[in-house]
């Protein structure tokens, strides 16, 4: 039987072994033992991480799918607020300018941390706007009630939304005319499209996390 990409009874590959301790961790030979095994998500003081559930490449594909299908900046972020994959693509030209500046990127990080905490405590998808005005959604990733991080997207205006061009100009230290040029690259999404993006990511998370563990 295959579970999380490994055969039951098989030893963890060396690449995974390293993140779980100094010696091989034997995978239990039956599912009931495996459920008990996963309930203790730490080993030798190391907590389970997103990359223990799926590889960086798998998370990268999910981020790319969010971008390709819906136009959002796709991102999978661990519980510490660190993106676990390379950028999949930018929804507009404002977001990379904000993220590329030490002073302004706090707008993104504060929104992510706040929404991730809400997603962790409610165990539900969270949809809000960042301080700039972009719509952002995050969906919590749990394994046996252990919060590992979030998957989601940002960088698009939902119909009826509005960007704060004055705030953006102050944030990036550029003239409002330059901001208006950057705003021409911003896409608009319908509520239905946003809901479809949330549903797709929720389904992908279900596929990637061990559903047999309550």
Coordinates of C-alpha atoms in Angstrom, one line a residue:
X1 CA 0.0 0.0 0.0
X2 CA 1.2 3.5 -0.8
X3 CA 0.7 6.3 1.6
X4 CA 2.2 9.8 1.2
X5 CA 4.3 8.4 -1.7
X6 CA 6.0 5.6 0.4
X7 CA 5.1 1.9 0.9
X8 CA 3.9 0.9 4.3
X9 CA 6.8 -0.8 6.0
X10 CA 9.3 1.0 3.9
X11 CA 12.1 3.2 5.4
X12 CA 12.0 6.9 4.8
X13 CA 14.3 8.0 2.0
X14 CA 17.6 9.6 3.1
X15 CA 16.5 13.1 2.0
X16 CA 13.4 12.9 4.2
X17 CA 15.3 11.1 7.0
X18 CA 17.6 14.1 7.5
X19 CA 14.7 16.4 8.5
X20 CA 13.3 13.9 11.0
X21 CA 16.5 13.1 12.9
X22 CA 19.8 11.4 12.8
X23 CA 18.6 7.9 12.1
X24 CA 16.1 6.3 9.8
X25 CA 12.4 6.4 10.9
X26 CA 10.6 3.2 10.1
X27 CA 7.1 3.6 8.7
X28 CA 4.7 1.3 10.6
X29 CA 3.4 -1.7 8.7
X30 CA -0.3 -1.1 9.0
X31 CA -2.6 2.0 8.7
X32 CA -3.8 2.0 12.3
X33 CA -0.2 2.2 13.6
X34 CA 0.5 4.8 10.9
X35 CA -2.4 7.0 12.2
X36 CA -0.9 6.8 15.8
X37 CA 2.5 7.5 14.3
X38 CA 1.2 10.7 12.5
X39 CA -0.5 11.9 15.7
X40 CA 2.9 12.6 17.1
X41 CA 4.1 15.0 14.4
X42 CA 7.4 15.6 16.1
X43 CA 10.5 13.4 16.0
X44 CA 13.6 14.2 18.0
X45 CA 12.3 17.8 18.5
X46 CA 11.6 18.4 14.8
X47 CA 8.1 19.3 13.8
X48 CA 6.4 18.1 10.6
X49 CA 6.7 20.6 7.8
X50 CA 4.9 21.1 4.5
X51 CA 7.8 19.6 2.6
X52 CA 7.4 16.4 4.6
X53 CA 3.9 16.1 3.1
X54 CA 4.9 16.9 -0.5
X55 CA 8.0 18.0 -2.3
X56 CA 8.9 21.6 -3.2
X57 CA 8.1 20.7 -6.8
X58 CA 4.5 19.5 -5.9
X59 CA 3.8 22.8 -4.0
X60 CA 5.3 24.7 -6.9
X61 CA 2.9 23.0 -9.3
X62 CA 0.0 24.0 -7.1
X63 CA 1.2 27.7 -7.0
X64 CA 1.5 27.6 -10.8
X65 CA -2.0 26.2 -11.2
X66 CA -3.4 29.0 -9.1
X67 CA -1.6 31.5 -11.3
X68 CA -2.3 29.8 -14.6
X69 CA -6.0 29.2 -14.0
X70 CA -7.0 32.3 -12.0
X71 CA -4.3 34.9 -12.4
X72 CA -3.5 35.2 -8.7
X73 CA 0.0 35.2 -7.2
X74 CA -0.1 31.6 -6.1
X75 CA 1.7 30.9 -2.8
X76 CA 2.2 28.1 -0.4
X77 CA 3.5 29.4 2.9
X78 CA 4.7 27.4 6.0
X79 CA 3.5 28.1 9.5
X80 CA 6.5 30.5 10.0
X81 CA 5.5 32.7 7.1
X82 CA 8.1 31.4 4.6
X83 CA 7.1 30.6 1.0
X84 CA 8.2 27.0 0.3
X85 CA 8.6 27.3 -3.5
X86 CA 10.0 29.6 -6.2
X87 CA 7.6 32.3 -7.6
X88 CA 5.1 31.0 -10.0
X89 CA 4.3 34.3 -11.8
X90 CA 3.1 37.8 -10.9
X91 CA -0.5 38.9 -11.1
X92 CA 0.6 42.5 -11.8
X93 CA 3.6 44.8 -11.6
X94 CA 2.7 46.4 -8.3
X95 CA 3.2 43.2 -6.2
X96 CA 6.8 42.5 -7.1
X97 CA 7.7 46.2 -6.6
X98 CA 6.2 46.0 -3.1
X99 CA 7.8 42.6 -2.3
X100 CA 11.2 43.8 -3.7
X101 CA 11.5 46.6 -1.1
X102 CA 12.5 45.9 2.5
X103 CA 10.3 48.8 3.8
X104 CA 7.1 48.0 1.8
X105 CA 7.1 44.2 1.9
X106 CA 5.8 44.3 5.5
X107 CA 2.4 45.0 3.8
X108 CA 2.4 41.5 2.4
X109 CA 3.9 39.7 5.4
X110 CA 1.5 41.3 7.9
X111 CA -1.5 40.4 5.8
X112 CA -0.2 36.8 5.4
X113 CA 0.5 36.3 9.1
X114 CA -2.8 37.8 10.2
X115 CA -4.9 35.8 7.8
X116 CA -2.9 32.6 8.4
X117 CA -3.6 32.9 12.1
X118 CA -7.3 33.4 11.5
X119 CA -7.2 30.4 9.1
X120 CA -5.5 28.3 11.8
X121 CA -7.9 29.2 14.6
X122 CA -11.1 28.9 12.4
X123 CA -9.8 26.0 10.3
X124 CA -11.5 27.7 7.3
X125 CA -10.6 29.6 4.2
X126 CA -10.0 33.4 4.8
X127 CA -10.7 36.0 2.2
X128 CA -9.7 39.7 2.9
X129 CA -8.0 42.7 1.3
X130 CA -4.4 43.7 2.0
X131 CA -3.7 47.3 3.0
X132 CA -3.1 48.2 -0.7
X133 CA -6.5 46.9 -1.7
X134 CA -5.8 43.6 -3.4
X135 CA -8.0 40.6 -2.6
X136 CA -6.1 37.8 -0.9
X137 CA -7.3 34.3 0.1
X138 CA -5.6 31.7 2.3
X139 CA -6.6 28.1 3.1
X140 CA -5.2 26.3 6.1
X141 CA -3.2 23.1 5.7
X142 CA -3.6 20.6 8.5
X143 CA -2.4 17.1 9.2
X144 CA -4.2 15.5 12.0
X145 CA -5.1 18.9 13.5
X146 CA -1.5 20.1 13.3
X147 CA -1.3 23.4 11.4
X148 CA 1.5 23.3 8.8
X149 CA 0.8 26.5 6.8
X150 CA -1.5 27.9 4.1
X151 CA -2.1 27.8 0.3
X152 CA -3.7 30.7 -1.5
X153 CA -3.4 33.6 -3.8
X154 CA -3.4 37.4 -4.0
X155 CA -2.7 40.3 -6.3
X156 CA -6.1 40.7 -8.0
X157 CA -9.0 43.1 -7.6
X158 CA -12.4 41.5 -7.1
X159 CA -15.2 43.3 -8.9
X160 CA -16.1 46.5 -6.9
X161 CA -12.6 46.6 -5.3
X162 CA -10.3 49.6 -5.5
X163 CA -6.6 50.2 -5.0
X164 CA -5.2 53.0 -2.9
X165 CA -2.9 54.7 -5.4
X166 CA -1.9 57.4 -2.9
X167 CA -0.8 54.8 -0.4
X168 CA 1.0 52.8 -3.0
X169 CA 2.9 55.9 -4.1
X170 CA 4.1 56.6 -0.6
X171 CA 4.9 53.0 0.0
X172 CA 7.1 52.7 -3.1
X173 CA 8.3 56.3 -3.0
X174 CA 7.1 57.0 -6.6
X175 CA 4.8 59.5 -8.2
X176 CA 1.1 58.8 -8.4
X177 CA 1.4 58.9 -12.2
X178 CA 3.8 56.1 -12.1
X179 CA 1.4 54.2 -9.8
X180 CA -1.4 54.7 -12.3
X181 CA 0.8 53.1 -15.0
X182 CA 1.5 50.1 -12.8
X183 CA -2.2 49.8 -12.0
X184 CA -2.9 49.2 -15.7
X185 CA -1.4 45.8 -15.3
X186 CA -3.9 44.8 -12.5
X187 CA -6.5 42.2 -13.4
X188 CA -10.1 42.1 -12.1
X189 CA -11.8 38.9 -11.0
X190 CA -15.4 38.0 -10.5
X191 CA -16.7 36.7 -7.2
X192 CA -17.5 33.4 -8.9
X193 CA -13.9 33.1 -10.2
X194 CA -12.6 33.8 -6.7
X195 CA -14.8 31.1 -5.2
X196 CA -13.6 28.7 -7.9
X197 CA -10.0 29.4 -7.0
X198 CA -10.7 28.7 -3.3
X199 CA -12.6 25.5 -4.1
X200 CA -9.7 24.2 -6.4
X201 CA -7.1 24.9 -3.7
X202 CA -9.2 23.2 -1.0
X203 CA -9.5 20.1 -3.2
X204 CA -5.8 20.0 -4.0
X205 CA -5.0 20.3 -0.2
X206 CA -7.4 17.3 0.4
X207 CA -5.5 15.3 -2.2
X208 CA -2.1 16.1 -0.7
X209 CA -2.9 15.6 3.0
X210 CA -3.5 12.2 4.6
X211 CA -7.3 11.9 4.5
X212 CA -7.3 8.6 6.5
X213 CA -6.1 10.4 9.6
X214 CA -9.0 12.1 11.5

